[in-house]
Every structure is written in C-alpha cells, then in structure tokens.
Amino acid sequence: MKKKILSLLCLVMVWALPSTLQAEETKPSVTVYGNLRYSFNYVDEDGLPDGIERWRGTDNVSRFGIKGSYGNEDVKAFVHLQVGAPSDWDAGSDGFNQRFFFGGFQGGFGKVTYGRMTNAYKFPGYALDPFYDLSRINSGGRFAGGGASYGLSPATNGFTDNSLQYVTPDLSGFKLLGGIAFDDSNDDNELAYLAGGSYTTGGFTLGGVYADNPTNVGVYPGIGVDGEAIRAYATYKTDGWKVGASYENVSNGMDVSYYYLTGTAMLKEAKTDLSLSLGMVDDGASEGMGITGGVFHHLLDNAQVYAMASYADLESDYAPYVLSVGAIYNFSYTAN
C-alpha cells in the first residue's frame, strides 16, 4: 500500500509539471562527468582481525555519472545517475555498477527527490568530511578507501532505496526536511522515516536530523533494525577557511555516540588546502579517538595531488594508521 502511495505521488507531480513549464521558456541541460581517484598507501592494522601491514594501491571510489534537467526559473525536473568506475582489481566485478539513481522536481515549492539516493541523515556528515572516499581510518576504526572518516557513524555511508524526500524552500534562513523509505522485500513494506531542519545566516549553518528504522529491517543503512539515530551539526565558512562539527547518537545493537570536528585552511595563492579532523567514539568495537590530516595541492582546476596521514587509538589496545599519497582528476562536459 505504501509503495502504491509513493508511486501515485510521483505520477501526480509528473502530470502537473508540463502545464507549469508551458508558462515560460524551458531549457534542457545534460552533464556527463567522471572522477578518477587513486592512492598508494602504507597500512598498519597489525593486531586487528584480518588486519594488514603492507603497501597497498587503492581506488578511492572512482565514478562516472550523467545528470540532466529540464525546466525554467520557476520549476525544474531533474535526474541523476552515478555508477562506479574502479581503476584497480575491483574493475572486473564492480565496474559500472549503479551507486545511485534518482529524479525529482525543484521550484518555489522546494525540492522533491525520489529513487535511490544519499539520505538526508547521511548528507550533513558527508558534506563535512574533507577525507570522504579517501584512504584513511574509517568510521569502523579500520583502513578503508571509501566512505566516512573516523568519528562519523556508519550511518554516514551507503545509499537508500525506495526513498522519497522533501526540502522546503528557504524560509528566512530556515529549511525543513522530511523523508520516507520502505523495504519492498515482502508484503509488509515496512516504513522508515526521517525529519530535520537547518538554519543558515552568513557563513554559519546549524542543523539537526532524526532517522528511524522499522521493526524488522534496516532501511536506512548503518542504523540498527528497530533503531534510531540523531545528528546535530554546525559549520562555518569564510573565504580562507572553514570548520565543522557533528554529534551523533546511533542505535545499532547498542547506543553509541560519535563526535567529529574538522577544519580546512584554503591557501588560494599556493593553490593548496590543509585539512584536519578529530574523531571520538564512546562505545562499541570502534571506541577510541582518531586524527586525520592532509595536504591537497591543486595542479589544475580539475586535478589535485595529496598526501595524508590517519591514526586511531582504539580502546581495544589497537592503534591502526594509514599513510597515503594520491591524485584526483575530475572531468565534466555540459550541453545546454
């Protein structure tokens, strides 16, 4: 029943859009883009189960995508598909597998998005993390070449299927959001939901998001079955630097709190960014403290090289660390 309601809402929006667009000139736009991301890393996880201690080449979630929009200044329809394009040994099995695919409508009414996407609980942490999808100690206290850094929860990873989200237009600096997602593996169609909001003034943003999974299935990734999660976050940005902080409490077998603080200095004349993050986890297998730092030099507008170091001191008496050097190349082409 819930799936039928979601489909009906999408059909109503599709039906209503053409009559709105006829009032003004419409403009189509299509962008094809890609990111090649690779690093060479020295990883020391000695003592951890299945831990490694060696040099390792890692693809850092290279990707390829296409996105398009059609509309005018009042209302616009959009769609976005992204697939993986790994450049290492994973290429044979993971090449061009879908990461996300969503569409929606945006205008004076706000923004409606549906499909498989980054959910609104994950997004603030993803946006905060300067080391997201790079080689460092991850949210679980281990080496990983993708996902969220230590101090952010596992709920800052993954994508959500069968999802519908709405964000209000700007309301004097305030934005509210809400979303639902459901499991379609059986007739129960169990429903998950999230809600939150943010306030922005100048370069400062303060926000919060709450997410809740149903009784028998984990619809939102990284949150336990019949579990919930809450995130509070804040950011501040100027021309030369930015800082951000996130606090989470996540139910995933136990209640665990995650603390994350990050800052970046953007040295424009040197074409270099200096980033640092501190993380703390208060319980569970990844309990401990961690630090990650990196230097990113922009060779071109769309290409950069970097060096990073990441370390965690876990309560389990393990202290994994990663040393990484890598490069990122971005390309895109837009046709209007």
Tab-separated table of C-alpha atoms in Angstrom:
chain	number	residue	atom	x	y	z
A	1	MET	CA	0.000	0.000	0.000
A	2	LYS	CA	2.790	2.422	0.934
A	3	LYS	CA	4.564	1.686	-2.347
A	4	LYS	CA	1.375	2.465	-4.268
A	5	ILE	CA	1.017	5.794	-2.432
A	6	LEU	CA	4.615	6.727	-3.281
A	7	SER	CA	4.072	5.850	-6.950
A	8	LEU	CA	0.853	7.884	-7.014
A	9	LEU	CA	2.603	10.954	-5.581
A	10	CYS	CA	5.282	10.731	-8.265
A	11	LEU	CA	2.686	10.370	-11.037
A	12	VAL	CA	0.785	13.427	-9.784
A	13	MET	CA	3.963	15.505	-9.905
A	14	VAL	CA	4.806	14.276	-13.420
A	15	TRP	CA	1.266	15.142	-14.598
A	16	ALA	CA	1.347	18.610	-13.051
A	17	LEU	CA	4.785	19.608	-14.330
A	18	PRO	CA	4.129	20.130	-18.087
A	19	SER	CA	1.328	22.683	-17.529
A	20	THR	CA	3.609	24.666	-15.227
A	21	LEU	CA	6.502	24.637	-17.672
A	22	GLN	CA	4.397	25.921	-20.570
A	23	ALA	CA	4.178	29.353	-18.930
A	24	GLU	CA	7.863	30.168	-19.587
A	25	GLU	CA	10.663	29.152	-21.911
A	26	THR	CA	12.144	25.824	-20.882
A	27	LYS	CA	15.831	24.961	-21.041
A	28	PRO	CA	17.268	21.429	-21.121
A	29	SER	CA	20.715	20.698	-19.699
A	30	VAL	CA	22.774	17.485	-19.669
A	31	THR	CA	26.111	16.987	-17.888
A	32	VAL	CA	28.418	13.989	-18.240
A	33	TYR	CA	31.146	13.770	-15.602
A	34	GLY	CA	33.681	11.478	-14.007
A	35	ASN	CA	36.212	11.282	-11.162
A	36	LEU	CA	39.377	9.182	-11.305
A	37	ARG	CA	40.615	8.732	-7.727
A	38	TYR	CA	43.619	6.579	-6.825
A	39	SER	CA	46.126	6.352	-3.975
A	40	PHE	CA	49.176	4.419	-2.800
A	41	ASN	CA	49.006	3.634	0.907
A	42	TYR	CA	51.028	2.146	3.697
A	43	VAL	CA	48.550	0.438	6.026
A	44	ASP	CA	49.326	-0.881	9.518
A	45	GLU	CA	46.407	-2.733	11.128
A	46	ASP	CA	48.620	-5.186	12.990
A	47	GLY	CA	46.589	-6.972	15.675
A	48	LEU	CA	43.163	-6.257	14.229
A	49	PRO	CA	41.193	-9.285	12.947
A	50	ASP	CA	42.211	-9.809	9.289
A	51	GLY	CA	44.376	-6.697	9.594
A	52	ILE	CA	47.083	-5.935	7.038
A	53	GLU	CA	50.561	-4.405	7.313
A	54	ARG	CA	51.849	-3.535	3.853
A	55	TRP	CA	51.773	-1.123	0.928
A	56	ARG	CA	48.531	-1.154	-0.978
A	57	GLY	CA	47.219	0.571	-4.095
A	58	THR	CA	43.587	1.589	-3.732
A	59	ASP	CA	40.935	3.011	-5.999
A	60	ASN	CA	39.090	5.636	-3.958
A	61	VAL	CA	35.605	5.136	-5.377
A	62	SER	CA	36.228	6.406	-8.909
A	63	ARG	CA	32.918	7.129	-10.577
A	64	PHE	CA	31.115	8.140	-13.733
A	65	GLY	CA	27.782	9.919	-13.958
A	66	ILE	CA	25.231	11.702	-16.051
A	67	LYS	CA	22.686	14.229	-14.857
A	68	GLY	CA	20.111	16.300	-16.630
A	69	SER	CA	17.441	18.888	-16.009
A	70	TYR	CA	14.560	20.441	-17.904
A	71	GLY	CA	12.620	23.485	-16.849
A	72	ASN	CA	12.715	27.198	-16.180
A	73	GLU	CA	13.322	29.576	-13.277
A	74	ASP	CA	10.004	28.637	-11.649
A	75	VAL	CA	10.148	24.845	-11.782
A	76	LYS	CA	12.633	22.259	-12.960
A	77	ALA	CA	12.677	18.474	-13.357
A	78	PHE	CA	15.986	16.697	-12.810
A	79	VAL	CA	17.530	13.222	-12.909
A	80	HIS	CA	20.949	11.929	-11.802
A	81	LEU	CA	22.604	8.538	-12.395
A	82	GLN	CA	26.015	7.593	-10.990
A	83	VAL	CA	27.930	4.333	-11.399
A	84	GLY	CA	31.225	3.052	-10.058
A	85	ALA	CA	34.274	3.058	-12.358
A	86	PRO	CA	37.068	1.450	-10.291
A	87	SER	CA	40.598	1.558	-11.683
A	88	ASP	CA	42.081	-1.365	-9.724
A	89	TRP	CA	41.391	-5.087	-9.312
A	90	ASP	CA	37.733	-4.436	-8.499
A	91	ALA	CA	37.083	-3.245	-12.050
A	92	GLY	CA	36.149	-6.700	-13.316
A	93	SER	CA	33.274	-7.179	-10.877
A	94	ASP	CA	32.276	-3.669	-9.826
A	95	GLY	CA	32.733	-1.651	-12.992
A	96	PHE	CA	29.680	0.426	-13.872
A	97	ASN	CA	27.555	-0.938	-11.055
A	98	GLN	CA	24.918	1.581	-10.012
A	99	ARG	CA	25.679	3.747	-6.983
A	100	PHE	CA	22.532	5.855	-7.073
A	101	PHE	CA	19.781	6.905	-9.465
A	102	PHE	CA	17.168	9.477	-8.536
A	103	GLY	CA	14.950	12.151	-10.005
A	104	GLY	CA	12.759	14.941	-8.787
A	105	PHE	CA	11.337	18.429	-9.091
A	106	GLN	CA	12.564	21.759	-7.765
A	107	GLY	CA	10.947	25.180	-7.666
A	108	GLY	CA	9.339	27.750	-5.432
A	109	PHE	CA	7.645	24.915	-3.547
A	110	GLY	CA	11.005	23.429	-2.519
A	111	LYS	CA	12.657	20.245	-3.715
A	112	VAL	CA	11.191	16.741	-4.040
A	113	THR	CA	13.526	13.801	-4.749
A	114	TYR	CA	12.719	10.130	-5.210
A	115	GLY	CA	14.682	6.965	-6.043
A	116	ARG	CA	17.956	5.561	-4.685
A	117	MET	CA	19.964	8.353	-3.086
A	118	THR	CA	22.074	9.729	-0.261
A	119	ASN	CA	19.537	10.155	2.517
A	120	ALA	CA	19.185	13.390	4.468
A	121	TYR	CA	20.649	11.842	7.631
A	122	LYS	CA	23.883	10.865	5.882
A	123	PHE	CA	24.323	14.052	3.861
A	124	PRO	CA	25.476	16.550	6.554
A	125	GLY	CA	28.266	14.191	7.648
A	126	TYR	CA	29.260	13.516	4.048
A	127	ALA	CA	29.424	17.256	3.364
A	128	LEU	CA	31.538	17.890	6.494
A	129	ASP	CA	34.199	15.241	5.868
A	130	PRO	CA	37.153	16.502	3.748
A	131	PHE	CA	38.501	12.932	3.609
A	132	TYR	CA	35.307	11.215	2.463
A	133	ASP	CA	36.052	8.417	-0.051
A	134	LEU	CA	39.806	8.646	0.542
A	135	SER	CA	42.255	6.212	2.180
A	136	ARG	CA	42.266	6.640	5.979
A	137	ILE	CA	40.868	5.114	9.172
A	138	ASN	CA	37.132	4.825	8.590
A	139	SER	CA	34.029	5.065	10.768
A	140	GLY	CA	34.592	1.487	11.961
A	141	GLY	CA	38.166	2.112	13.142
A	142	ARG	CA	39.860	0.359	10.201
A	143	PHE	CA	41.553	1.179	6.921
A	144	ALA	CA	39.182	1.830	4.037
A	145	GLY	CA	39.457	3.519	0.663
A	146	GLY	CA	35.932	4.909	0.741
A	147	GLY	CA	33.120	6.085	2.961
A	148	ALA	CA	33.158	8.221	6.103
A	149	SER	CA	36.143	9.029	8.322
A	150	TYR	CA	36.644	8.044	11.958
A	151	GLY	CA	34.350	9.999	14.281
A	152	LEU	CA	31.379	9.816	11.915
A	153	SER	CA	29.000	6.877	12.282
A	154	PRO	CA	28.453	4.045	9.764
A	155	ALA	CA	25.097	5.744	9.036
A	156	THR	CA	27.177	8.314	7.108
A	157	ASN	CA	27.730	5.617	4.456
A	158	GLY	CA	25.645	3.949	1.776
A	159	PHE	CA	22.569	4.836	-0.243
A	160	THR	CA	18.864	4.377	0.457
A	161	ASP	CA	16.449	2.591	-1.893
A	162	ASN	CA	12.745	3.357	-2.354
A	163	SER	CA	13.230	6.807	-0.890
A	164	LEU	CA	11.153	9.986	-1.091
A	165	GLN	CA	12.457	13.244	0.413
A	166	TYR	CA	11.201	16.825	0.543
A	167	VAL	CA	13.092	20.009	1.446
A	168	THR	CA	11.262	23.306	1.869
A	169	PRO	CA	12.381	26.480	0.101
A	170	ASP	CA	14.454	28.939	2.102
A	171	LEU	CA	12.266	30.403	4.864
A	172	SER	CA	14.255	33.410	6.109
A	173	GLY	CA	17.290	31.200	6.627
A	174	PHE	CA	15.373	28.128	7.799
A	175	LYS	CA	14.924	24.927	5.795
A	176	LEU	CA	12.873	21.932	6.919
A	177	LEU	CA	13.094	18.430	5.501
A	178	GLY	CA	11.257	15.149	5.729
A	179	GLY	CA	11.523	11.768	4.101
A	180	ILE	CA	10.279	8.213	3.978
A	181	ALA	CA	11.770	4.996	2.646
A	182	PHE	CA	10.439	1.469	2.704
A	183	ASP	CA	11.506	-2.140	2.392
A	184	ASP	CA	9.962	-3.918	-0.610
A	185	SER	CA	11.328	-7.420	0.042
A	186	ASN	CA	7.963	-8.661	1.349
A	187	ASP	CA	4.296	-7.685	1.549
A	188	ASP	CA	4.743	-5.728	4.789
A	189	ASN	CA	6.525	-2.783	3.083
A	190	GLU	CA	7.934	-1.608	6.414
A	191	LEU	CA	8.389	2.156	6.543
A	192	ALA	CA	11.360	4.202	7.754
A	193	TYR	CA	11.249	7.952	8.129
A	194	LEU	CA	13.453	10.953	8.841
A	195	ALA	CA	12.919	14.618	9.673
A	196	GLY	CA	15.123	17.600	10.331
A	197	GLY	CA	15.998	21.162	9.544
A	198	SER	CA	18.724	23.774	9.394
A	199	TYR	CA	19.263	27.490	9.862
A	200	THR	CA	21.809	29.477	7.833
A	201	THR	CA	22.943	33.041	8.334
A	202	GLY	CA	26.044	34.458	6.701
A	203	GLY	CA	28.573	31.643	6.593
A	204	PHE	CA	27.133	29.830	9.623
A	205	THR	CA	24.807	26.807	9.448
A	206	LEU	CA	23.258	24.908	12.365
A	207	GLY	CA	21.135	21.805	11.797
A	208	GLY	CA	19.790	18.504	13.024
A	209	VAL	CA	18.326	15.288	11.571
A	210	TYR	CA	16.468	12.357	13.138
A	211	ALA	CA	16.047	8.963	11.411
A	212	ASP	CA	14.064	5.899	12.490
A	213	ASN	CA	14.155	2.346	11.099
A	214	PRO	CA	11.165	-0.047	11.248
A	215	THR	CA	10.855	-3.097	13.486
A	216	ASN	CA	12.175	-5.864	11.245
A	217	VAL	CA	14.550	-4.336	8.689
A	218	GLY	CA	17.291	-1.698	8.444
A	219	VAL	CA	16.033	0.529	5.637
A	220	TYR	CA	18.437	3.381	6.412
A	221	PRO	CA	21.999	1.961	6.235
A	222	GLY	CA	24.170	1.971	9.342
A	223	ILE	CA	21.206	2.243	11.728
A	224	GLY	CA	20.049	-0.898	13.502
A	225	VAL	CA	16.780	-2.743	12.922
A	226	ASP	CA	14.138	-1.010	15.061
A	227	GLY	CA	16.845	1.562	15.769
A	228	GLU	CA	17.099	5.299	15.524
A	229	ALA	CA	19.761	7.946	15.014
A	230	ILE	CA	20.073	11.643	15.665
A	231	ARG	CA	22.657	14.078	14.323
A	232	ALA	CA	23.353	17.680	15.327
A	233	TYR	CA	25.857	19.611	13.240
A	234	ALA	CA	27.285	23.074	12.676
A	235	THR	CA	29.510	24.641	10.011
A	236	TYR	CA	31.150	27.992	9.453
A	237	LYS	CA	32.857	29.095	6.232
A	238	THR	CA	34.771	32.190	5.133
A	239	ASP	CA	36.878	32.887	2.035
A	240	GLY	CA	40.025	31.412	3.550
A	241	TRP	CA	38.914	28.680	5.936
A	242	LYS	CA	36.026	26.546	7.130
A	243	VAL	CA	35.232	24.466	10.208
A	244	GLY	CA	32.519	21.976	11.082
A	245	ALA	CA	31.356	19.669	13.847
A	246	SER	CA	28.964	16.727	14.101
A	247	TYR	CA	27.487	14.836	17.045
A	248	GLU	CA	25.579	11.575	16.523
A	249	ASN	CA	23.847	9.032	18.709
A	250	VAL	CA	23.071	5.841	16.794
A	251	SER	CA	21.258	2.653	17.829
A	252	ASN	CA	22.872	-0.352	16.150
A	253	GLY	CA	22.775	-3.138	18.718
A	254	MET	CA	23.820	-0.565	21.349
A	255	ASP	CA	23.601	3.207	21.699
A	256	VAL	CA	26.877	4.730	20.523
A	257	SER	CA	27.821	8.415	20.393
A	258	TYR	CA	30.116	9.796	17.686
A	259	TYR	CA	31.939	13.145	17.827
A	260	TYR	CA	33.606	14.723	14.801
A	261	LEU	CA	35.435	18.035	14.401
A	262	THR	CA	37.107	19.219	11.198
A	263	GLY	CA	38.750	22.296	9.732
A	264	THR	CA	40.268	23.314	6.396
A	265	ALA	CA	42.525	26.246	5.504
A	266	MET	CA	42.257	27.194	1.820
A	267	LEU	CA	45.501	28.841	0.681
A	268	LYS	CA	44.425	30.296	-2.654
A	269	GLU	CA	47.764	31.754	-3.739
A	270	ALA	CA	49.514	28.455	-3.009
A	271	LYS	CA	46.631	26.509	-4.607
A	272	THR	CA	46.723	24.275	-1.550
A	273	ASP	CA	44.217	23.149	1.094
A	274	LEU	CA	45.238	21.949	4.562
A	275	SER	CA	42.637	19.745	6.279
A	276	LEU	CA	42.464	18.179	9.727
A	277	SER	CA	39.815	16.112	11.512
A	278	LEU	CA	39.459	14.759	15.042
A	279	GLY	CA	37.061	11.957	15.942
A	280	MET	CA	35.876	10.198	19.083
A	281	VAL	CA	33.622	7.158	19.566
A	282	ASP	CA	32.371	6.419	23.090
A	283	ASP	CA	31.427	2.718	22.862
A	284	GLY	CA	31.400	-0.389	20.683
A	285	ALA	CA	34.124	-2.078	18.638
A	286	SER	CA	35.485	1.230	17.314
A	287	GLU	CA	35.592	3.026	20.690
A	288	GLY	CA	38.544	5.382	20.898
A	289	MET	CA	39.969	8.560	19.410
A	290	GLY	CA	41.379	9.322	15.975
A	291	ILE	CA	43.027	12.032	13.902
A	292	THR	CA	43.424	12.522	10.151
A	293	GLY	CA	45.347	15.255	8.338
A	294	GLY	CA	46.021	16.011	4.706
A	295	VAL	CA	47.612	18.448	2.248
A	296	PHE	CA	45.821	18.873	-1.100
A	297	HIS	CA	47.559	20.737	-3.928
A	298	HIS	CA	45.564	21.825	-6.985
A	299	LEU	CA	47.689	21.263	-10.094
A	300	LEU	CA	44.776	22.346	-12.294
A	301	ASP	CA	41.218	23.468	-11.680
A	302	ASN	CA	40.127	19.854	-12.107
A	303	ALA	CA	43.166	17.919	-10.826
A	304	GLN	CA	44.882	17.639	-7.462
A	305	VAL	CA	47.539	15.588	-5.711
A	306	TYR	CA	47.607	14.999	-1.975
A	307	ALA	CA	49.383	13.424	0.983
A	308	MET	CA	47.538	12.214	4.097
A	309	ALA	CA	48.074	10.504	7.429
A	310	SER	CA	45.401	8.886	9.595
A	311	TYR	CA	45.648	7.297	13.054
A	312	ALA	CA	43.252	5.865	15.648
A	313	ASP	CA	43.912	4.847	19.252
A	314	LEU	CA	41.218	2.255	19.958
A	315	GLU	CA	40.042	1.176	23.403
A	316	SER	CA	40.772	-2.415	22.331
A	317	ASP	CA	44.514	-1.513	22.505
A	318	TYR	CA	44.894	-1.493	18.722
A	319	ALA	CA	46.301	1.594	17.016
A	320	PRO	CA	45.883	1.350	13.228
A	321	TYR	CA	47.364	4.018	10.968
A	322	VAL	CA	47.482	4.845	7.256
A	323	LEU	CA	49.938	6.919	5.202
A	324	SER	CA	48.570	7.862	1.797
A	325	VAL	CA	49.596	9.730	-1.361
A	326	GLY	CA	47.176	10.036	-4.244
A	327	ALA	CA	45.617	12.011	-7.045
A	328	ILE	CA	42.118	13.048	-8.087
A	329	TYR	CA	41.154	14.017	-11.622
A	330	ASN	CA	37.686	15.367	-12.416
A	331	PHE	CA	36.164	15.933	-15.828
A	332	SER	CA	32.767	17.118	-16.986
A	333	TYR	CA	31.002	18.266	-20.121
A	334	THR	CA	27.692	20.134	-20.138
A	335	ALA	CA	25.372	20.604	-23.103
A	336	ASN	CA	22.579	23.162	-22.831
